[in-house]
Coordinates of C-alpha atoms in Angstrom, one line a residue:
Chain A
X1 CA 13.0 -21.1 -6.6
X2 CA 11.7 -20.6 -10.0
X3 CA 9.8 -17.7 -12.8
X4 CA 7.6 -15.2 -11.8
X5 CA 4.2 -15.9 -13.9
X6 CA 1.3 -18.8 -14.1
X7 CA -1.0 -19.7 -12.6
X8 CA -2.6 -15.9 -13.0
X9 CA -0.6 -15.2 -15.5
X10 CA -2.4 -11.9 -16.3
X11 CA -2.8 -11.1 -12.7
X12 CA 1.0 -10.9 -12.5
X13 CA 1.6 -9.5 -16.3
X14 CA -0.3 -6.2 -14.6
X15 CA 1.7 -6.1 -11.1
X16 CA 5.1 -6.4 -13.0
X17 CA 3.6 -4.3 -15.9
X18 CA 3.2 -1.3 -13.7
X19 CA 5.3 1.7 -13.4
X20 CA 5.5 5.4 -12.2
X21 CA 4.8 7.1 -14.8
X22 CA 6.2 10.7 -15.8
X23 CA 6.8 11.5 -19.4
X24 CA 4.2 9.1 -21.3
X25 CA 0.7 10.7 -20.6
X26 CA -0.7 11.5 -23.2
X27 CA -3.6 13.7 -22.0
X28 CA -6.4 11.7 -23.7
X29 CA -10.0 11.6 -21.4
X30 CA -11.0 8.8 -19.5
X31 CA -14.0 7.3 -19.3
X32 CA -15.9 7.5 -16.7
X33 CA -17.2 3.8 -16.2
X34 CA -13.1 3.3 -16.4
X35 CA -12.7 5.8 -13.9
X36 CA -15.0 4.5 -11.4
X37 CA -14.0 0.9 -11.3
X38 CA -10.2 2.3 -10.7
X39 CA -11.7 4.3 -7.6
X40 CA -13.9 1.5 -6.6
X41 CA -10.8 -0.7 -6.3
X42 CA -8.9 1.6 -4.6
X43 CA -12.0 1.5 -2.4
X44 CA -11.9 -2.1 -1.6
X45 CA -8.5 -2.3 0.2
X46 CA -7.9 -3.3 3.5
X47 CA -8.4 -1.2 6.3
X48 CA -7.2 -1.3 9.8
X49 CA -10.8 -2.0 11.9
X50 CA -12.4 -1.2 8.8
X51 CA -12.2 2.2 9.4
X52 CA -11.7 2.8 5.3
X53 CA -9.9 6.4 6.5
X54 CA -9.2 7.7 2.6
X55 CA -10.7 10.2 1.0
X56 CA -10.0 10.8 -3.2
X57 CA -10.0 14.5 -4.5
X58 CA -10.1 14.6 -8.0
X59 CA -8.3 17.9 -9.1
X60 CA -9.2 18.3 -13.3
X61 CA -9.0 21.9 -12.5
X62 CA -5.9 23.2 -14.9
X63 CA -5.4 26.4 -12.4
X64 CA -4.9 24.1 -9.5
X65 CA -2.8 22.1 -11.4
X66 CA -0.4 24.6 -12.2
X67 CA -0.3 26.3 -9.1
X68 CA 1.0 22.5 -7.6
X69 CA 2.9 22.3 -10.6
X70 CA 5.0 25.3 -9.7
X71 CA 5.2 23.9 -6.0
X72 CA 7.0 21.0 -7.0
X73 CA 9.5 22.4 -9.5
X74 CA 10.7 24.4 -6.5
X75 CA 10.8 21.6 -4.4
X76 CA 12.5 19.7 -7.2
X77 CA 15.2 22.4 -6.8
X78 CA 15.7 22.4 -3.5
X79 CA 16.3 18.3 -3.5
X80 CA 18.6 19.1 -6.7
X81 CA 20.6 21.9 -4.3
X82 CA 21.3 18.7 -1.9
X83 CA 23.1 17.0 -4.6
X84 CA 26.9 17.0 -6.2
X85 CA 29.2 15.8 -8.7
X86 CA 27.6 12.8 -10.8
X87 CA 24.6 12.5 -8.7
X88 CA 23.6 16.0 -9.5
X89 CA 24.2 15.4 -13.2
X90 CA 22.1 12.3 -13.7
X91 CA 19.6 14.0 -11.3
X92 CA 19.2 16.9 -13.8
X93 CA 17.9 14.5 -16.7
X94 CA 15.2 13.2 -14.7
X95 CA 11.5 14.5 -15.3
X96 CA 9.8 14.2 -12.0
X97 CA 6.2 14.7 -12.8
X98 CA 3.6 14.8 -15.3
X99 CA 0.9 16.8 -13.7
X100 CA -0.2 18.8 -16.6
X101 CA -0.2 16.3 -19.5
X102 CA -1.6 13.7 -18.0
X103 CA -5.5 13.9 -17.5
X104 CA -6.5 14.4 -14.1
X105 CA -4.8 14.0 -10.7
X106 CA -6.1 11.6 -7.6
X107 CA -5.3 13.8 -4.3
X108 CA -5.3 10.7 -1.5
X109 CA -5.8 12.0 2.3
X110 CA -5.9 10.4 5.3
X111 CA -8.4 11.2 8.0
X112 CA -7.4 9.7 11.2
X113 CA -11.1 10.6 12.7
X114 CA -12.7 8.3 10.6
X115 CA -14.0 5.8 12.8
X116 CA -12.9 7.0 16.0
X117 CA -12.6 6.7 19.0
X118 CA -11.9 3.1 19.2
X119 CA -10.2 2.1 15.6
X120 CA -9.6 -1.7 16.4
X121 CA -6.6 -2.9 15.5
X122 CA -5.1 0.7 15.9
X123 CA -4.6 1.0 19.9
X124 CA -1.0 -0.2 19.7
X125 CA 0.4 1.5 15.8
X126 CA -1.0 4.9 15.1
X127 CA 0.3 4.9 11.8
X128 CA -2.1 2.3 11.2
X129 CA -4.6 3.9 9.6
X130 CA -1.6 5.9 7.3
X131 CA -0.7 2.0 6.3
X132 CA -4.5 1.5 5.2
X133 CA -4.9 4.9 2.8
X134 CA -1.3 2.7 1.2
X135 CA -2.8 0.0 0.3
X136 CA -5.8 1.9 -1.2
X137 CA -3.2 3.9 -2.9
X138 CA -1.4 0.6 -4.4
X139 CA -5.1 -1.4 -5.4
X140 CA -5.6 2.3 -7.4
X141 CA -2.6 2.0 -8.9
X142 CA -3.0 -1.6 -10.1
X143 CA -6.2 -1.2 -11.2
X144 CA -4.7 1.5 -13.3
X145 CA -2.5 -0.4 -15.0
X146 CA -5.1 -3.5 -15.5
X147 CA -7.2 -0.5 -17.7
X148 CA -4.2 0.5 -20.0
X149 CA -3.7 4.2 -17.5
X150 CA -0.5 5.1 -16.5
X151 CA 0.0 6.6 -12.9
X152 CA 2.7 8.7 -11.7
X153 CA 3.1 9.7 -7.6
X154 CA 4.7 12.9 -7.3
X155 CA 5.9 13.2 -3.8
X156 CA 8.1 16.5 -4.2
X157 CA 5.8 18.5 -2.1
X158 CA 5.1 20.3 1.3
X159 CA 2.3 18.4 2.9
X160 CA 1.0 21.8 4.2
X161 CA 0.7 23.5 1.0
X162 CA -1.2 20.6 -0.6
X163 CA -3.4 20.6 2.4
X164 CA -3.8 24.9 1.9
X165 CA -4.4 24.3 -2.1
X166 CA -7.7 21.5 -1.7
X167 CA -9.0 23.0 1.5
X168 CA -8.1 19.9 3.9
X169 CA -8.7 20.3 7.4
X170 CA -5.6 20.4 9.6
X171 CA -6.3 16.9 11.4
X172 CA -6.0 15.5 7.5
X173 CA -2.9 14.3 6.3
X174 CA -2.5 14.5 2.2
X175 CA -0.8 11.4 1.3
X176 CA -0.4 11.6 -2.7
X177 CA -0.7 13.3 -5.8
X178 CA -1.2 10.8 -8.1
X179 CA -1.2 12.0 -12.1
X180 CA -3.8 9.7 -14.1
X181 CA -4.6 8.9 -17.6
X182 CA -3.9 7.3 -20.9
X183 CA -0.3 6.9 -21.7
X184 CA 1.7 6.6 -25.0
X185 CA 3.6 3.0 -23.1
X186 CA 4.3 1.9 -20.0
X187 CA 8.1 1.4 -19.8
X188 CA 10.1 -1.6 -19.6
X189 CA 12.4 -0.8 -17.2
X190 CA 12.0 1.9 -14.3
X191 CA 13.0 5.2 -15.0
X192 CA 15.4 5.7 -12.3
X193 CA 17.2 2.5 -13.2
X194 CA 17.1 3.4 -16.9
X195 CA 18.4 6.6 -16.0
X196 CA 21.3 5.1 -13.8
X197 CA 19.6 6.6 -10.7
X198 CA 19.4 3.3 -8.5
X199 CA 19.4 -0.5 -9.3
X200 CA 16.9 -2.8 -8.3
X201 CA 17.9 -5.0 -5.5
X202 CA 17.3 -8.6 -6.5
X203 CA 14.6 -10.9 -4.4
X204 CA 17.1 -12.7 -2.7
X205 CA 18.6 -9.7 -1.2
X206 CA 15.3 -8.7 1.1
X207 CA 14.1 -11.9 2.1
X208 CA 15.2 -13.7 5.0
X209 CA 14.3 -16.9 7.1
X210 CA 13.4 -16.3 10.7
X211 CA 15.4 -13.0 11.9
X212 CA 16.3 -9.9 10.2
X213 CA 19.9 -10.1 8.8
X214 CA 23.2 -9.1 10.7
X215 CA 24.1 -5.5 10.3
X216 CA 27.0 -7.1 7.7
X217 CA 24.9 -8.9 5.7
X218 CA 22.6 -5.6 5.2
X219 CA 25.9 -3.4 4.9
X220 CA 27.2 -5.6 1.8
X221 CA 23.6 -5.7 0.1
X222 CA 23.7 -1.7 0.3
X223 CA 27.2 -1.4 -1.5
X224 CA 26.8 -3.9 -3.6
X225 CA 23.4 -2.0 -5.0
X226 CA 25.5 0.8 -5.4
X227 CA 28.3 -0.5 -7.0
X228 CA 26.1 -2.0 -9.3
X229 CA 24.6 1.8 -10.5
X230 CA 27.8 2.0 -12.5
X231 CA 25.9 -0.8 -15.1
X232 CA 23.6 1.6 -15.9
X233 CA 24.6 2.1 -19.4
X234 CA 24.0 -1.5 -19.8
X235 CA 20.3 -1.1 -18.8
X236 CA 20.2 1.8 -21.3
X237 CA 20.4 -0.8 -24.1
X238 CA 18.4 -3.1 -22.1
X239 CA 15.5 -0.3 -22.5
X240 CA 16.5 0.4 -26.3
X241 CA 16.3 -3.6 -26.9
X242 CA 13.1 -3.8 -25.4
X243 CA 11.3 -0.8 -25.6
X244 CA 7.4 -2.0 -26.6
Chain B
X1 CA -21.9 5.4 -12.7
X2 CA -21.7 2.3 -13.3
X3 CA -20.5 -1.5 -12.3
X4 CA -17.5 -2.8 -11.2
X5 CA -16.4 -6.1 -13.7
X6 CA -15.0 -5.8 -16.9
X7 CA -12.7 -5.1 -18.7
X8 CA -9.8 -7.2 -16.5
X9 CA -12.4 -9.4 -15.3
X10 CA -10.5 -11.9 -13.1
X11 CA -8.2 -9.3 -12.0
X12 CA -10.8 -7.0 -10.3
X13 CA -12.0 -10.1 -9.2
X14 CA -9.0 -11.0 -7.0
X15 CA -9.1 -7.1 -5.5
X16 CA -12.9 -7.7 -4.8
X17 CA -12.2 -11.0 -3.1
X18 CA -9.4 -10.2 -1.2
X19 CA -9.8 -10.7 2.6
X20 CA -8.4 -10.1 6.1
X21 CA -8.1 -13.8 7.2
X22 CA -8.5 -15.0 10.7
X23 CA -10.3 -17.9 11.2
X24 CA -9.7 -20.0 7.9
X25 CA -6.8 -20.9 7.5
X26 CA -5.9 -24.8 7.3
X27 CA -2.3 -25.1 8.1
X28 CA -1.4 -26.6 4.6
X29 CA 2.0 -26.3 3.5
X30 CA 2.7 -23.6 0.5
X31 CA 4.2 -24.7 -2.5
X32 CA 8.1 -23.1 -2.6
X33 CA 7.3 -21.7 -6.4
X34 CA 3.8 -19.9 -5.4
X35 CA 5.8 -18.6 -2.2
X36 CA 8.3 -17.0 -4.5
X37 CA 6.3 -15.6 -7.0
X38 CA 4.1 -13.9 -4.1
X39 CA 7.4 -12.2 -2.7
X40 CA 8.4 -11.3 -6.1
X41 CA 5.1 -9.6 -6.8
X42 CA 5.8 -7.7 -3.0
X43 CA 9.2 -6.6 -4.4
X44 CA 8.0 -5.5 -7.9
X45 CA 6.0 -2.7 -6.1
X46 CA 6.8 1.2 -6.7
X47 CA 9.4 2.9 -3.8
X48 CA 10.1 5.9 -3.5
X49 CA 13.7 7.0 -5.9
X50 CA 13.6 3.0 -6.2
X51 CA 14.9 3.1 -2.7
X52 CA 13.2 -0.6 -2.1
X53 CA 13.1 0.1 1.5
X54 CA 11.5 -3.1 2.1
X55 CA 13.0 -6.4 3.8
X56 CA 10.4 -9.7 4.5
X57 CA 11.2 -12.0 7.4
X58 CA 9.4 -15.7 6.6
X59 CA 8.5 -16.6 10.6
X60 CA 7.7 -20.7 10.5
X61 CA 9.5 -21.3 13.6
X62 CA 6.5 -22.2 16.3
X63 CA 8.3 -21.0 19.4
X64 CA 8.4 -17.4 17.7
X65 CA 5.2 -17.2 16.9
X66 CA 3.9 -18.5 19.7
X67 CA 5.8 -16.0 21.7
X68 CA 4.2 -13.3 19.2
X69 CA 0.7 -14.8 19.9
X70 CA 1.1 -14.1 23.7
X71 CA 1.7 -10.6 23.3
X72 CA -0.7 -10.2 20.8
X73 CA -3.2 -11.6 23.2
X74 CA -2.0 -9.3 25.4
X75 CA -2.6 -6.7 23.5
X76 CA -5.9 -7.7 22.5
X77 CA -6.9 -7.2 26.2
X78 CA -5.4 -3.8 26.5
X79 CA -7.7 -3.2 23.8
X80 CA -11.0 -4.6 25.3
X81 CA -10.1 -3.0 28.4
X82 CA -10.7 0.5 26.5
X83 CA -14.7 -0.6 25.6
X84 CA -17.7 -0.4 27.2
X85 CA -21.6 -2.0 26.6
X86 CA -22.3 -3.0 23.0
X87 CA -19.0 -2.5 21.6
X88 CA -17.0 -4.6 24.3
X89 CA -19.6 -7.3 23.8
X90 CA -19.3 -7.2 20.0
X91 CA -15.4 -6.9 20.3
X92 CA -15.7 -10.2 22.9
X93 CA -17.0 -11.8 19.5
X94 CA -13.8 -11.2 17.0
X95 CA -11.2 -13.1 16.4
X96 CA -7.7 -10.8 16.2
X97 CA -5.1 -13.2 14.9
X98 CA -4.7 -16.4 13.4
X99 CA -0.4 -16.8 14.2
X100 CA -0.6 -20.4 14.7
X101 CA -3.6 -21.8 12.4
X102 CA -1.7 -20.1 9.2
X103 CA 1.1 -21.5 7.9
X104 CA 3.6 -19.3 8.4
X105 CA 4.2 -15.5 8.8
X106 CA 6.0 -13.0 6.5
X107 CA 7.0 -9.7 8.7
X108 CA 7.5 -7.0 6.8
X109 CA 10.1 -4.2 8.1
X110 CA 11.2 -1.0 6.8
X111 CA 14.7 0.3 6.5
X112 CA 14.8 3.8 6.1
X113 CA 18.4 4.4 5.2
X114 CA 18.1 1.9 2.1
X115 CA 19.0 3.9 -0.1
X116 CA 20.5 6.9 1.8
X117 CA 21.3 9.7 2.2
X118 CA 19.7 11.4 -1.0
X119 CA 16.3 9.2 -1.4
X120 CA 14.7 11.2 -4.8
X121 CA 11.0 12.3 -3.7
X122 CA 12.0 12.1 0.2
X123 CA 13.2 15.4 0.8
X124 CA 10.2 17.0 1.7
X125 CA 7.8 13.8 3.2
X126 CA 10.0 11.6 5.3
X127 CA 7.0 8.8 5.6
X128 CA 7.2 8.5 1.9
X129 CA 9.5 5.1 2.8
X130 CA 7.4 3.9 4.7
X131 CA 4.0 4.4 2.2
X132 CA 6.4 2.5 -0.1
X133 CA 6.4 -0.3 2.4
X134 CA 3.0 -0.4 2.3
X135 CA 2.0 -0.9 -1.3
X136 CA 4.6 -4.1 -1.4
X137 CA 2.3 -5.2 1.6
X138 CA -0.6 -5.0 -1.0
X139 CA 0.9 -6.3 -3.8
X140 CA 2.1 -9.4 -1.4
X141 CA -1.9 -9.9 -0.5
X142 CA -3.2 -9.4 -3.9
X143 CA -1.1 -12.0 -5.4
X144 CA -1.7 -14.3 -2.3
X145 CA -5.2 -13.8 -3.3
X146 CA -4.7 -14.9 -6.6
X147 CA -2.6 -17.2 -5.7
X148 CA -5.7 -19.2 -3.5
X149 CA -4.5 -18.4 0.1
X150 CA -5.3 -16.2 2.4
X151 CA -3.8 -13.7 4.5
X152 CA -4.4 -11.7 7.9
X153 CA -2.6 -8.7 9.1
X154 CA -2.2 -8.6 12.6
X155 CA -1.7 -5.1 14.3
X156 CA -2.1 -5.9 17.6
X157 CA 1.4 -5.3 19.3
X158 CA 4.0 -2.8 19.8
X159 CA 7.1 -2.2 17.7
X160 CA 9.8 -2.6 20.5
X161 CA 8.4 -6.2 20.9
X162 CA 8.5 -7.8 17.5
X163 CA 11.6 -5.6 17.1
X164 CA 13.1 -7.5 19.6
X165 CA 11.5 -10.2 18.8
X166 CA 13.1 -10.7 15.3
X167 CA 16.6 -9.2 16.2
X168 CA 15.9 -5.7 14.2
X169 CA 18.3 -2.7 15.1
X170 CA 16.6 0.0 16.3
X171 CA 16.4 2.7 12.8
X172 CA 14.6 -0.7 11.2
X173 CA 10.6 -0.2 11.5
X174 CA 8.7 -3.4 11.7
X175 CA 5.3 -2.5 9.7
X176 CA 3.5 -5.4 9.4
X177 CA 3.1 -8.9 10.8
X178 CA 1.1 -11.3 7.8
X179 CA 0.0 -14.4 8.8
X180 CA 0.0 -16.9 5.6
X181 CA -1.2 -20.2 3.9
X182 CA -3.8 -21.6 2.4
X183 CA -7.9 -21.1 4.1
X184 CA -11.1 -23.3 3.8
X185 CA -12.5 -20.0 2.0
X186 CA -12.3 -16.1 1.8
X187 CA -15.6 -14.7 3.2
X188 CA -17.7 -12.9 1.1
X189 CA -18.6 -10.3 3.4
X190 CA -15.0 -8.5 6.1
X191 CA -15.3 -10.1 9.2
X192 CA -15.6 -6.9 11.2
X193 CA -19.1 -6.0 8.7
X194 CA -20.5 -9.0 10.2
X195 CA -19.8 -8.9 13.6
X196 CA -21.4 -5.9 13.2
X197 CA -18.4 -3.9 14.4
X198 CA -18.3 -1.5 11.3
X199 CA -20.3 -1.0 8.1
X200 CA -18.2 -0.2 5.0
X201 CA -18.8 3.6 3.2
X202 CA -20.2 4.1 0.2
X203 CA -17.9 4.6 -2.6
X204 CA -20.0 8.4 -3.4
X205 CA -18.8 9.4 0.6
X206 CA -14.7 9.2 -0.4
X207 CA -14.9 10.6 -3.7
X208 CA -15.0 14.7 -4.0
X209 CA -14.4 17.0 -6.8
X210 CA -11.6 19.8 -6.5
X211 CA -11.5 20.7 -3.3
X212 CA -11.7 17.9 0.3
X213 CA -15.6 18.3 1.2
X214 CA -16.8 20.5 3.9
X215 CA -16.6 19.3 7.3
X216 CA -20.8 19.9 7.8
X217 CA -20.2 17.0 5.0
X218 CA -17.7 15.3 6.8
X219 CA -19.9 14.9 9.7
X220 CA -22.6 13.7 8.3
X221 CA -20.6 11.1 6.6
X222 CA -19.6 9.6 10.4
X223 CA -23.2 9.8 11.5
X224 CA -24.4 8.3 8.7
X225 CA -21.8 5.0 8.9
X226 CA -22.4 4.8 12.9
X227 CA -25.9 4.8 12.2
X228 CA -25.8 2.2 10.1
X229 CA -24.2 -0.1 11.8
X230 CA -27.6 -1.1 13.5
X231 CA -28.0 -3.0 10.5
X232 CA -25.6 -5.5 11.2
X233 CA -28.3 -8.5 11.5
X234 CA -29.4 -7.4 7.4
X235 CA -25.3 -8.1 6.7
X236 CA -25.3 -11.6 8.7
X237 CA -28.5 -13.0 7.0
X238 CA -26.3 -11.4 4.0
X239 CA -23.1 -13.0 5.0
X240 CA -25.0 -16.3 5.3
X241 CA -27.2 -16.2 1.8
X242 CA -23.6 -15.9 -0.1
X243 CA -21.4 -17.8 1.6
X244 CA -19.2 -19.4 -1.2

C-alpha cells in the first residue's frame, strides 16, 4: 500500500493537519460567518434514525470559564496522584487545557429524548445516539482546522459538575468541552508523542482481514508501542526539525 | 448569519454531501491505494492520551456477511414489531442495510485497555475511549466521501452477535459495522427525510448561548420537528427536483 494524499489532496492535508490543541490559542475573535459554518458542519453529521441528539452551548462567559477551569486542574491532580516514577514526571510537563486563552468554548451534550420513542436504528445499541453527538464532535473539529482554528477537548472533568455549571437537565449527558479559536500553529507532531507520553501505533498495527487478531498478536502490538515511547527524544528533534 | 461555502470550498462540500448509504452501492471493487488512504485518514483521528483505542476488521468474506445480514434482518423485525399505524407503514418502506450490495465491510471495534492502565483524560469519563472511536468512524466516512464511495452504518444488531461473529474477546466493544464501495450516487436529500421518517432541525434549535436552553424550549423544539414531519411529500417533490 502506498502515500497518504491525492486525489483530495487538501481534503486530507486538513484531516492529518489537525490536532488537539492546548498551548497555541492565541485568543484572537472569530468571525461569526466562520463560526457558523464550523457549527453548521458539526450539524450535518450523521445521526442514528436522524434523530440529530446534539445540542452546542457556547460558553464566552470568562466567569464560567474559570470556574471549569479550576474543575479541571483539580481533576488534573487527581489523575497526576495515580501516577509514579517517570510517568509522573513526563506527566507534570504536559499542559492539559487551554480554556482561558483560547476564545470561546463549544459545550457538546447529548439528549437521548431527542426523537424518541422509537429512534430507528437505536433498538438494539443504546449508545447509539452517544456515537452520533461523536461524529458531530469530529465534523466540528475538522471544519475547524479547514478555517485556520485550533480545537482542544478537555476531558478532565466530572460529567456532573459540567452538567450543574450550564444548567443541563439530568437525562443530558455533557460530552465535551471543546476550547476554540485562532492559534499561533498547529503542531507537527501530537503533543503527547512530542512529549514522550505515547507513540502512535502504525496503520498496519489496527487493521486486520476478516477476524479480530489473536490475543498474541494484540499483546505484542501493545509492548511493542510501549517499548517504542523510549524514542521519544528522537521525536523531540523530529518537532524541532519540523516545527512550521 | 450567514451561508455555508467558502472558504474551503470543496472540503465543506464533502461534509455537506456525505451520506448514509443503503441502496446505491454497485459492488465495484476499491482500488488497494484509496482503501489505504481511507484507513489512514480513520487512524489519523484524535484519542484520548493518544491511546488509539481503535482496531478496523475489512469483512469481504460472503458467508460472514451474509450471516451478519440474517441477524440484521432479524433485528430489523424486532424493530418493526415495536410500531404501530403510520410509522410501521413508513418504517415497511426503508431499506436498513446494504451488507451484500457494498463491496465490502470495515467493523470498527474498541479496545479499551489500549493504552492501559493510566489513559491521560480517562480518569474521570470512562466512555471517553469509546467517543474516540467514534471520530475515526467520521474521519473513515468523510474521506470515503471524498474519496467517491459511499458508506452505510448499520446498527441493527447486538454486540454479543458480531462479537462472536468476528472472534472478539469479550473487554473488545464492537461499535460500528460500515458497509463500503463505490454507489450510483449520494442522495441529495438523507433517506430517512424522505421517507418521511424524520425531518432534520434547524441549525438555530442546537445552538444556545451560556447556559443548555430551558426545557419549556426543549419541548417546543420536539413538537415543532414532529410537526413537521407532515411535510414529508414537500421533501420528496424536493428529493426528486435535485437529484444529481
Amino acid at each position: 500500500m502506498v502515500s497518504r494524499l491525492p486525489p483530495g489532496e487538501a481534503f486530507y492535508d486538513v484531516l492529518h493537519r489537525r490536532r488537539d490543541v492546548r498551548a497555541e490559542f492565541t485568543g484572537e475573535p472569530v468571525d461569526d460567518a466562520v463560526l457558523h459554518r464550523i457549527l453548521a458542519a458539526a450539524h450535518a453529521a450523521p445521526s442514528v434514525g436522524m434523530s440529530q441528539p446534539w445540542d452546542f452551548v457556547l460558553v464566552r462567559d470568562l466567569a464560567t470559564r474559570q470556574r471549569f477551569r479550576d474543575h479541571v486542574l483539580a481533576e488534573r491532580a487527581v489523575f497526576a496522584d495515580e501516577l509514579t516514577g517517570e510517568r509522573a514526571e513526563t506527566f507534570s510537563r504536559i499542559k492539559v487545557e487551554g480554556i482561558l486563552e483560547s476564545t470561546l468554548s463549544v459545550v457538546v451534550a447529548y439528549d437521548p429524548e431527542r426523537g424518541s420513542p422509537a429512534v430507528l436504528g437505536r433498538h438494539a445499541i443504546a449508545d447509539a445516539g452517544l456515537y452520533s453527538v461523536c461524529l458531530a464532535i469530529q465534523n466540528l473539529w475538522l471544519a475547524a482546522t479547514a478555517e485556520g482554528l485550533g480545537v482542544g477537548w478537555v476531558s478532565f472533568y466530572r460529567e456532573p459538575f459540567l452538567r450543574d455549571l450550564l444548567g443541563m437537565p439530568d437525562r443530558v449527558r455533557p460530552v465535551a468541552w471543546l476550547c476554540l479559536g485562532p492559534v499561533t500553529r498547529l503542531a507537527e507532531v501530537p503533543d503527547l508523542e512530542r512529549h514522550g507520553w505515547r507513540d502512535r501505533l502504525p496503520l498496519e498495527a489496527v487493521v486486520h482481514a476478516e477476524r479480530y487478531p489473536e490475543e498474541a498478536d494484540a499483546a505484542t502490538r501493545r509492548i511493542a508501542s510501549a517499548e517504542r515511547s523510549t524514542s521519544a527524544s528522537v521525536v523531540d528533534q523530529f518537532d524541532t526539525d519540523t516545527r512550521r
